[in-house]
Tab-separated table of C-alpha atoms and ligand atoms in Angstrom:
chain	number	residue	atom	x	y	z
V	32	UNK	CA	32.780	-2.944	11.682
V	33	UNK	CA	30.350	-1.343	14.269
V	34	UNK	CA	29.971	2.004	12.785
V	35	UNK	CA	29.966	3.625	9.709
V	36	UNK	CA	31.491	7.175	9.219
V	37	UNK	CA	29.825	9.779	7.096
V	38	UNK	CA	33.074	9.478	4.511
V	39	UNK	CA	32.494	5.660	4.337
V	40	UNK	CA	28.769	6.354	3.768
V	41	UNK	CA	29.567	8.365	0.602
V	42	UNK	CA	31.110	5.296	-0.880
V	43	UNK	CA	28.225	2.952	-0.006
V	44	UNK	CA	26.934	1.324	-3.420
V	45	UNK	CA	24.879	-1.968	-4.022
V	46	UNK	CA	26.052	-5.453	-3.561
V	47	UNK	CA	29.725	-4.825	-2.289
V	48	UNK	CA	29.582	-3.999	1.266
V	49	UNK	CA	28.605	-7.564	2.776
V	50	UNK	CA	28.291	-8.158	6.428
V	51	UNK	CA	30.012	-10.686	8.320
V	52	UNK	CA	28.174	-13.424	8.896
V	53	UNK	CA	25.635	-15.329	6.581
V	54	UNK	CA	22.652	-17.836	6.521
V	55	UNK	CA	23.090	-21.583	5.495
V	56	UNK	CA	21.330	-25.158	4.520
V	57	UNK	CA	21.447	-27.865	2.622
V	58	UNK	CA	18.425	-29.376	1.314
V	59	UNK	CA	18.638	-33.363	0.037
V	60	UNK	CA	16.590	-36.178	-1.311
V	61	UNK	CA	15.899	-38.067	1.859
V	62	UNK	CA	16.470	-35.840	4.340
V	63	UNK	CA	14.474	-32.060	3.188
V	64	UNK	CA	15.927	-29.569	4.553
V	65	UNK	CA	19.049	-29.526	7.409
V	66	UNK	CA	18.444	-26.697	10.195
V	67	UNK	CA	20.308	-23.365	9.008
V	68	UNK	CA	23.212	-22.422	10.263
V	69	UNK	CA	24.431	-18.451	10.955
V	70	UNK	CA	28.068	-18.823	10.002
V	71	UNK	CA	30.687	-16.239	9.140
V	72	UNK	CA	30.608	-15.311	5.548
V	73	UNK	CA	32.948	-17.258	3.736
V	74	UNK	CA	33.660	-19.027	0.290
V	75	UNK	CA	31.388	-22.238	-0.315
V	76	UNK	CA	33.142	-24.938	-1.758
V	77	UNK	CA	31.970	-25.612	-5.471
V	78	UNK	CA	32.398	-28.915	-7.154
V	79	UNK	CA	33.352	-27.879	-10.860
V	80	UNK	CA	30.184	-30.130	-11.837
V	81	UNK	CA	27.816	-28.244	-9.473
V	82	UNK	CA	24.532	-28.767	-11.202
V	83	UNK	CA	23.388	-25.139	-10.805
V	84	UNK	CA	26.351	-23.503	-12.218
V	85	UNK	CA	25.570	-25.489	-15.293
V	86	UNK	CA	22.518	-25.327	-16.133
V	87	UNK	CA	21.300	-22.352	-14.463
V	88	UNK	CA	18.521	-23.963	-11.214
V	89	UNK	CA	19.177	-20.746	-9.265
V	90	UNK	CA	16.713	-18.608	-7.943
V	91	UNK	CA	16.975	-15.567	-5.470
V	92	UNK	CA	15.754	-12.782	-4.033
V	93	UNK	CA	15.804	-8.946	-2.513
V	94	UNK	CA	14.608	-7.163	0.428
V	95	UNK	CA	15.446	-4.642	2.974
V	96	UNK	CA	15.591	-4.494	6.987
V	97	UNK	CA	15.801	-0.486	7.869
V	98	UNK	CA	16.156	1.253	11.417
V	99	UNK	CA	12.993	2.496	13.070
V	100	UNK	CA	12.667	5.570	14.914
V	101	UNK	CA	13.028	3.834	18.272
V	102	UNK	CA	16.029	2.556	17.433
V	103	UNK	CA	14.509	-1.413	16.526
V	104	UNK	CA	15.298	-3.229	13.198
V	105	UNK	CA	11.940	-4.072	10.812
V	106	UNK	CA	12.238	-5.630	7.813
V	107	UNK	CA	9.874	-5.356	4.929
V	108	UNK	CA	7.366	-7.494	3.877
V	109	UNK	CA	9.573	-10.625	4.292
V	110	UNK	CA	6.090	-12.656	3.851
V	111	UNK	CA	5.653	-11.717	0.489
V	112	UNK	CA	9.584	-12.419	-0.543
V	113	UNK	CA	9.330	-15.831	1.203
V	114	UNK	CA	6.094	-17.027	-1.105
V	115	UNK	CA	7.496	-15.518	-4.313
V	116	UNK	CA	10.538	-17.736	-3.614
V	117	UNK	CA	8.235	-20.700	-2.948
V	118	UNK	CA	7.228	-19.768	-6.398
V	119	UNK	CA	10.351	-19.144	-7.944
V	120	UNK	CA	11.306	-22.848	-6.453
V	121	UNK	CA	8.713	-24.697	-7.757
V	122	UNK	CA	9.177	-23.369	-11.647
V	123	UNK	CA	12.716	-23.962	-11.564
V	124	UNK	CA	11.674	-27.892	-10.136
V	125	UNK	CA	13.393	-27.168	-7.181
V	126	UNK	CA	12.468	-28.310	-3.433
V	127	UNK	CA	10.167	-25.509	-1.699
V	128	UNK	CA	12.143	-23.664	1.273
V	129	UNK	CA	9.203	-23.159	3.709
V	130	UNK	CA	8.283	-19.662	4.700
V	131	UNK	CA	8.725	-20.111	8.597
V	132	UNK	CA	12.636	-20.965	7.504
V	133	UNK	CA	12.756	-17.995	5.435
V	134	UNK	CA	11.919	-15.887	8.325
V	135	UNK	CA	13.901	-17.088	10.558
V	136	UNK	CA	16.870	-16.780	8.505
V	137	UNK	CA	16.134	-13.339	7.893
V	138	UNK	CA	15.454	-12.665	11.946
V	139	UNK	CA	18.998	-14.453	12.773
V	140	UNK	CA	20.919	-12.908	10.240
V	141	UNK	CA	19.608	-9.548	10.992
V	142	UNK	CA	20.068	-9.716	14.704
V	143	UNK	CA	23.420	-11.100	14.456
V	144	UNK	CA	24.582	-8.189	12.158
V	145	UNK	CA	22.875	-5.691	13.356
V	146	UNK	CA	25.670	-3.279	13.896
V	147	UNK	CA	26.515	-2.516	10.590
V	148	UNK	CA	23.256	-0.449	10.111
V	149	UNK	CA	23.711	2.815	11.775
V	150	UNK	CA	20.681	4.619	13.657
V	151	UNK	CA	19.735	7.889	12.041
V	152	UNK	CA	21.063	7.347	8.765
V	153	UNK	CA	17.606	7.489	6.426
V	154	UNK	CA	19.741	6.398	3.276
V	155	UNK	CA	21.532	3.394	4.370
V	156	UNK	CA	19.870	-0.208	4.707
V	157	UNK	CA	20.736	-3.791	4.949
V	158	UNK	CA	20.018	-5.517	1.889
V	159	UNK	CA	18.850	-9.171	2.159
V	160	UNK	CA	19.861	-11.562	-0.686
V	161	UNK	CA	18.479	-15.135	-0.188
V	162	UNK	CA	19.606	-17.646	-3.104
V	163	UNK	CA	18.967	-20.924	-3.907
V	164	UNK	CA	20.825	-23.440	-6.251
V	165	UNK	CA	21.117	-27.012	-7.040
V	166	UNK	CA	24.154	-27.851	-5.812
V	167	UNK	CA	24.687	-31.535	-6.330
V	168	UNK	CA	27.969	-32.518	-7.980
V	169	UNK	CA	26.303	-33.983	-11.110
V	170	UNK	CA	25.620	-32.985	-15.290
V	171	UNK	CA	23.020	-34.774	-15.774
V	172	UNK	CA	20.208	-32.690	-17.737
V	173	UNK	CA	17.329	-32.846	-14.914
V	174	UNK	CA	16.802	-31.384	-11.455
V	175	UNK	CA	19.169	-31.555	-9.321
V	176	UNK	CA	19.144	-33.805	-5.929
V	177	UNK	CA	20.833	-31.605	-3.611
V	178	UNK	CA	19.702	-27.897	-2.653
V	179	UNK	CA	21.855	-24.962	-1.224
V	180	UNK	CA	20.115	-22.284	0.659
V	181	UNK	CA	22.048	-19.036	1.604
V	182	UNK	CA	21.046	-15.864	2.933
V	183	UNK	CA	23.636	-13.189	2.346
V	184	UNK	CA	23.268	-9.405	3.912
V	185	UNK	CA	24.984	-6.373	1.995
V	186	UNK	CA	24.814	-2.621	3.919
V	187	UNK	CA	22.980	-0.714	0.911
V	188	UNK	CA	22.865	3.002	0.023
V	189	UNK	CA	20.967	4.662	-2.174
V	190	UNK	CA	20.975	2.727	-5.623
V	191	UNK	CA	20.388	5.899	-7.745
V	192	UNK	CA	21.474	7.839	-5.080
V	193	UNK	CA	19.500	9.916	-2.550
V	194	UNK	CA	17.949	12.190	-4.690
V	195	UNK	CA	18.116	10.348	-7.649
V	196	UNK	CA	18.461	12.629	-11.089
V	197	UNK	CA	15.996	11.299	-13.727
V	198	UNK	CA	17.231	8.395	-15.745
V	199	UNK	CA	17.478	8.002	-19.320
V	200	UNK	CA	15.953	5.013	-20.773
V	201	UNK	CA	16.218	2.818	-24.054
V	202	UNK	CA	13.714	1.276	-25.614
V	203	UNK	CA	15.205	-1.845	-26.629
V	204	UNK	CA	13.688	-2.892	-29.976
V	205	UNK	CA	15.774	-6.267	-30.069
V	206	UNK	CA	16.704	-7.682	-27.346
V	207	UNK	CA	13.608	-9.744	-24.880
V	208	UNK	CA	13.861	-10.121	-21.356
V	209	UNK	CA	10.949	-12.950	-20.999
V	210	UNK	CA	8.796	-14.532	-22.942
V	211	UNK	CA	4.932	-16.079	-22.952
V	212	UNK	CA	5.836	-19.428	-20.797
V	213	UNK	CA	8.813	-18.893	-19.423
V	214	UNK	CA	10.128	-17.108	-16.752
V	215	UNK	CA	9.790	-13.910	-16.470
V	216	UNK	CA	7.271	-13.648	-13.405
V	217	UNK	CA	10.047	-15.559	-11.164
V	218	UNK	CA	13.232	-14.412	-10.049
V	219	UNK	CA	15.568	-17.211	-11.253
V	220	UNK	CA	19.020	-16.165	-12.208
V	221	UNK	CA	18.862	-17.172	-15.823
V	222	UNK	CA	16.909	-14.007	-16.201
V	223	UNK	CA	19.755	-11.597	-15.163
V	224	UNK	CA	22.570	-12.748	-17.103
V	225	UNK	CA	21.079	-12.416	-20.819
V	226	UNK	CA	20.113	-8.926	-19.935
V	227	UNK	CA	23.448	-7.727	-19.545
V	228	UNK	CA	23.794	-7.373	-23.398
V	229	UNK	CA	20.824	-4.945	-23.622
V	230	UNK	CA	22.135	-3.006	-20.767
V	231	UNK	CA	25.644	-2.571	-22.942
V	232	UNK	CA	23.251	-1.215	-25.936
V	233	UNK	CA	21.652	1.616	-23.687
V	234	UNK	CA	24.872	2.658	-22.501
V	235	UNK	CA	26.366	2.939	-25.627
V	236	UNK	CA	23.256	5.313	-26.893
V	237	UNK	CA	23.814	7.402	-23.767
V	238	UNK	CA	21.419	5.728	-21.524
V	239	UNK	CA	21.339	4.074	-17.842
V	240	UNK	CA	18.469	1.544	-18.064
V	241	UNK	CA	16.662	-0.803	-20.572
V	242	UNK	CA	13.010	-0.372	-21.270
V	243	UNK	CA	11.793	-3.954	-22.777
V	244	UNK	CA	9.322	-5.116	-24.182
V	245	UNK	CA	6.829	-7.726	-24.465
V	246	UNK	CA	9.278	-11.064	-27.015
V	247	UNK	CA	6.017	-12.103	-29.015
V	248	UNK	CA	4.681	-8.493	-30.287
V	249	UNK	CA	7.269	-5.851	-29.379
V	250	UNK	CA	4.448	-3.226	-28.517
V	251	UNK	CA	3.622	-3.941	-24.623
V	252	UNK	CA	5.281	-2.082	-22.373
V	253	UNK	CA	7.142	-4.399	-19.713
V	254	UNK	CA	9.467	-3.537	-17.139
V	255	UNK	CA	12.367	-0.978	-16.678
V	256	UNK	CA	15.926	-2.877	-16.684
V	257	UNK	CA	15.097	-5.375	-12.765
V	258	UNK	CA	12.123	-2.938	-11.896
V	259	UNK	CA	8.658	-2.780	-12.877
V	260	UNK	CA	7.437	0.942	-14.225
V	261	UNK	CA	4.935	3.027	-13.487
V	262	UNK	CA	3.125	6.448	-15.653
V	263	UNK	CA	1.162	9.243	-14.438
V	264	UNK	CA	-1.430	10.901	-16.591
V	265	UNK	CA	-2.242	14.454	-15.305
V	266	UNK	CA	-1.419	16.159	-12.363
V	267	UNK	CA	-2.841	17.210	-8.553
V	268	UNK	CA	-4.806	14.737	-6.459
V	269	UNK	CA	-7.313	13.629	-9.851
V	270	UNK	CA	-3.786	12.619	-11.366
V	271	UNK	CA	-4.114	9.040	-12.869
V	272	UNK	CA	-1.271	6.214	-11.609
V	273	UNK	CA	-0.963	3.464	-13.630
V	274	UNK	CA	0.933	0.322	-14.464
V	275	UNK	CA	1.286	-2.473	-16.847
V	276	UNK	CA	-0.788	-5.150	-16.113
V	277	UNK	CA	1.047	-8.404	-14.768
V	278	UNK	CA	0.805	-10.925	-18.125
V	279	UNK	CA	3.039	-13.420	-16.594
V	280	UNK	CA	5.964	-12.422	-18.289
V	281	UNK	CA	6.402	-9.587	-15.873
V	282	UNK	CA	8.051	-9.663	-12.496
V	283	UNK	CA	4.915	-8.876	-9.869
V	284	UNK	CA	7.228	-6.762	-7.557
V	285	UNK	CA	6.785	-6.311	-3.521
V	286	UNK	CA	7.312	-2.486	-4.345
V	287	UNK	CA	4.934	-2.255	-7.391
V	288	UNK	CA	2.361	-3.604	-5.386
V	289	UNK	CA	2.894	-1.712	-2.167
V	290	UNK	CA	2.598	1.766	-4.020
V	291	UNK	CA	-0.270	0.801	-5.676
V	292	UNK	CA	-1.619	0.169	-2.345
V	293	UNK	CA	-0.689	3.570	-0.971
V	294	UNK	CA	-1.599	5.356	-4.355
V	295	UNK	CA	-4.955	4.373	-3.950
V	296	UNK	CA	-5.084	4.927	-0.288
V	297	UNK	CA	-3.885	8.545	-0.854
V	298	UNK	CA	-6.840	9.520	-3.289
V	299	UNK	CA	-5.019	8.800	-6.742
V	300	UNK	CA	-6.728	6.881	-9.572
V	301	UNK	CA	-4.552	3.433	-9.690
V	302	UNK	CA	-4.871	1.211	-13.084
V	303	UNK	CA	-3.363	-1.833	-14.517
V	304	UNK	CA	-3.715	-1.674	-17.605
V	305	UNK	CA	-1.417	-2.941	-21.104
V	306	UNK	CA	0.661	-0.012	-22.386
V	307	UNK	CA	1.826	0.188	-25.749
V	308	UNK	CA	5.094	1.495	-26.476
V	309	UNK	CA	3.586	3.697	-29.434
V	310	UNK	CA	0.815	5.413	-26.906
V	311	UNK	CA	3.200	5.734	-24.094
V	312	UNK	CA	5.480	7.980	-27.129
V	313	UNK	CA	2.466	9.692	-28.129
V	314	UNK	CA	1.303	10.452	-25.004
V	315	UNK	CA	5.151	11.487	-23.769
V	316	UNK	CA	4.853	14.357	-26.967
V	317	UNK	CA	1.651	15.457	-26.196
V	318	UNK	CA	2.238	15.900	-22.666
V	319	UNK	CA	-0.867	13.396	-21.675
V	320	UNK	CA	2.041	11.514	-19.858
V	321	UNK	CA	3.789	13.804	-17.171
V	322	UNK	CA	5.448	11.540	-15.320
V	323	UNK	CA	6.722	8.403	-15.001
V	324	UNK	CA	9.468	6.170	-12.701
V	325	UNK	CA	10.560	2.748	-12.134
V	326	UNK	CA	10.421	0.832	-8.859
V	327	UNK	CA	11.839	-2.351	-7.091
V	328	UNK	CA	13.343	-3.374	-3.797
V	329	UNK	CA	16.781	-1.654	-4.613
V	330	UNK	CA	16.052	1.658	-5.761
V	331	UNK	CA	12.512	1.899	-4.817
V	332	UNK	CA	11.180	4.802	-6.801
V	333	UNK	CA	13.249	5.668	-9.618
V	334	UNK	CA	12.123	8.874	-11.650
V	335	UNK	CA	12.543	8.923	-15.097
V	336	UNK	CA	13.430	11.429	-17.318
V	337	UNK	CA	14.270	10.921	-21.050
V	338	UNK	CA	13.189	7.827	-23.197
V	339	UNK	CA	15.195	7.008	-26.241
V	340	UNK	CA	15.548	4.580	-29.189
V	341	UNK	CA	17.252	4.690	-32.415
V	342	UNK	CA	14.591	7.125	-33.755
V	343	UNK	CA	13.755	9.872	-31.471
V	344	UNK	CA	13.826	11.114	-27.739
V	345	UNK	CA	10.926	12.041	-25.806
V	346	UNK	CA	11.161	14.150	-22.822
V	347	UNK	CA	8.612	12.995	-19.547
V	348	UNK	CA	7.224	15.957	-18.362
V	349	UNK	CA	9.427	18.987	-17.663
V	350	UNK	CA	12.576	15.828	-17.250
V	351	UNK	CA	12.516	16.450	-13.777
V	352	UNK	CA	11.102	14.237	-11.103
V	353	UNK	CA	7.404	14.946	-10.417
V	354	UNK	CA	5.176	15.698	-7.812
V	355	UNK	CA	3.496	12.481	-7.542
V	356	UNK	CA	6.728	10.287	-7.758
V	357	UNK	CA	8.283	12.537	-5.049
V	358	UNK	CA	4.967	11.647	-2.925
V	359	UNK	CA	4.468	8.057	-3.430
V	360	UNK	CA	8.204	7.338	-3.071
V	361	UNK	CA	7.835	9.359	0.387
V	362	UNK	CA	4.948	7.961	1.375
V	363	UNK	CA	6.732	4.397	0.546
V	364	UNK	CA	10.060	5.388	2.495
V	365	UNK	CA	8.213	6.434	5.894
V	366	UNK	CA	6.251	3.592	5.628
V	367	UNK	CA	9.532	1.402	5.406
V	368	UNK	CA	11.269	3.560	8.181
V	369	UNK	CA	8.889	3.552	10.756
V	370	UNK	CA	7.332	7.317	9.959
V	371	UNK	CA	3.789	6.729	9.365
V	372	UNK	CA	0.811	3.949	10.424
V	373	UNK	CA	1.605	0.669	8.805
V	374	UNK	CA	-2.207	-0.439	8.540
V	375	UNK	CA	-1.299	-3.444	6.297
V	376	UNK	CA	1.637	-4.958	8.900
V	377	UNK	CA	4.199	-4.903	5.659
V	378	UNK	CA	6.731	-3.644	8.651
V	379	UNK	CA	7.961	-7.173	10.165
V	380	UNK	CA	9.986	-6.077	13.422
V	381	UNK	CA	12.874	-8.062	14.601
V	382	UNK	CA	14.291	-8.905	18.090
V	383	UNK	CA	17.831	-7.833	18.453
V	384	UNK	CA	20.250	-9.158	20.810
V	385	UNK	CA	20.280	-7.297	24.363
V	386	UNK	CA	16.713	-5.482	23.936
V	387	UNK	CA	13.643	-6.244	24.947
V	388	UNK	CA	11.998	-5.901	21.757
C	649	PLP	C1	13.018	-8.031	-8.317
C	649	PLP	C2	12.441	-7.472	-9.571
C	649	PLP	C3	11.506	-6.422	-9.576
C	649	PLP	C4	11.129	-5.675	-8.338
C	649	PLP	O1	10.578	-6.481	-7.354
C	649	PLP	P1	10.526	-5.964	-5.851
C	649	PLP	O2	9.855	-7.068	-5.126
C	649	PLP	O3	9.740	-4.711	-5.844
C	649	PLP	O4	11.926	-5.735	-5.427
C	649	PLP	C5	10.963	-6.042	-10.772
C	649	PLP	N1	11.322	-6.614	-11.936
C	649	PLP	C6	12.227	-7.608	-11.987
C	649	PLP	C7	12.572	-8.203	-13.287
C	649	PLP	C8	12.810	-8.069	-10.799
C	649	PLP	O5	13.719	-9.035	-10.841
């Protein structure tokens, strides 16, 4: 597939649309790591006593590659994505991938696929989805000995949409997504799966996304479903931007920290700070709160609307998105797409086949 029609583009969700080619290496005891490979996507064979699959020593990641004005391919921040998976590695025991290979899987897969992401189409992206697991053919309880590394590429549209309405968020009272000492500031697959469960228990009370919070005192405000969240007290350019603080058992997103970055570089007051689910209500009645949104690699700014839980609903603000979540997420987009000065060098350009760049 070369191009993408504006019908096909309607039907463009997240994590279906995979390209045609994909990333690969094998990492073992003596040896480290085997040079990757870019070869056509296609089903890895899977001993039924993979280690990984058992006993959950996966880890993974997210990022984006978008057009540029001029035509080019940049992809962004790749830097950070390659240390937090460094990170990720070494709390799951496994074998460090190092960041120059990271890159250059990203560069070849990118190049070689290309195509699928059409010029002058703001919405659509390539997604990049590097996982790791153990994959030696063994059930013994420890790490494994053998490492498979895999960079995948998926043609992404807008996760909420374009224009995203305002979600509607539970508050989940019961269920924990991370806990003091595990692993909730890496991105390791046994995160995901147990989440699943609270997800079921928003959409039952009407909701699209999870609020949690923190396992040992169920009063800290944590993350937003696989984003982190952000509040806004007030309004105009003295409007306050704000964020929970990272305790280790949040996720320190690429996205939180870029708009915190730009929020503070456009004028607005930026804290990181603990938020209590009781103040964050409080201040959600009493209007001190006007806006609020969730963001992360996927959706990147995600406005939100209502919170719920099994004893109320409190309306953000007017429900609609607001001003400053409409700004930061644009500032954040033309960043990513090539529209405005990229002081920090987040934008990480790469060389496509038959061009000079
Ligand atoms: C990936 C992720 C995020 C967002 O991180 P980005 O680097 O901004 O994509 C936030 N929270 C959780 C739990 C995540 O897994």
């Amino acid at each position: 597939m070369s191009q993408t029609t504006p019908a096909a583009q309607r039907r463009v969700g997240h994590g279906d649309l995979f390209t045609d080619h994909m990333i690969s290496s094998v990492w073992s005891g003596p040896d480290g790591w085997r040079p990757t490979e870019l070869v056509p996507l296609a089903p890895v064979p899977t001993h039924p006593g993979t280690l990984g699959v058992h006993y959950a020593q996966v880890i993974f990641e997210g990022l984006k590659a978008h057009r540029q004005p001029d035509g080019s391919i940049a992809v962004f921040r790749p830097w950070e994505n390659a240390h937090r998976f460094q990170r990720s590695a070494r709390r799951l025991a496994m074998p460090e991938l190092p960041q120059e290979m990271f890159i250059d899987a990203i560069d070849r897969l990118v190049a070689a696929d290309a195509d699928w992401l059409p010029a002058g189409d703001d919405e659509l992206s390539l997604y990049l989805r590097p996982v790791m697991y153990g994959s030696e053919p063994n059930l013994m309880l420890r790490p494994s000995d053998e490492y498979r590394f895999l960079l995948l590429a998926f043609l992404a549209g807008g996760f909420f949409g374009h224009r995203p309405d305002p979600l509607s968020v539970w508050v989940s009272r019961t269920h924990s997504r991370a806990m003091p000492g595990g692993t909730g500031d890496v991105k390791c697959a046994a995160n995901y799966g147990p989440s699943f469960m609270a997800q079921r228990e928003a959409a039952a009370a009407g909701c699209q996304q999870v609020i949690w919070l923190d396992s040992a005192e169920r009063r800290w405000v944590e993350e937003m479903g696989g984003m982190n969240l952000f509040l806004v007290r007030g309004a105009g350019p003295g409007a306050e931007v704000v964020t929970p603080a990272l305790t280790g058992t949040l996720l320190p997103g690429v996205t939180r920290d870029s708009l915190l970055t730009l929020a503070a570089r456009t004028g607005y007051r930026v804290r990181q700070e603990p938020v209590s689910i009781d103040q964050l209500l409080a201040d959600c009645a009493s209007g001190a709160v006007t806006e609020m949104f969730a963001c992360g690699t996927a959706a990147v700014v995600a406005p939100i609307g209502v919170l719920r839980d099994d004893k109320g609903e409190w309306t953000i603000g007017d429900g609609q998105p607001g001003p400053t979540t409409l700004a930061l997420r644009e500032r954040l987009v033309d960043v990513q797409h090539g529209r405005a000065p990229d002081p920090d060098g987040w934008l990480h350009p790469v060389r496509l086949p038959g061009t000079a760049r």
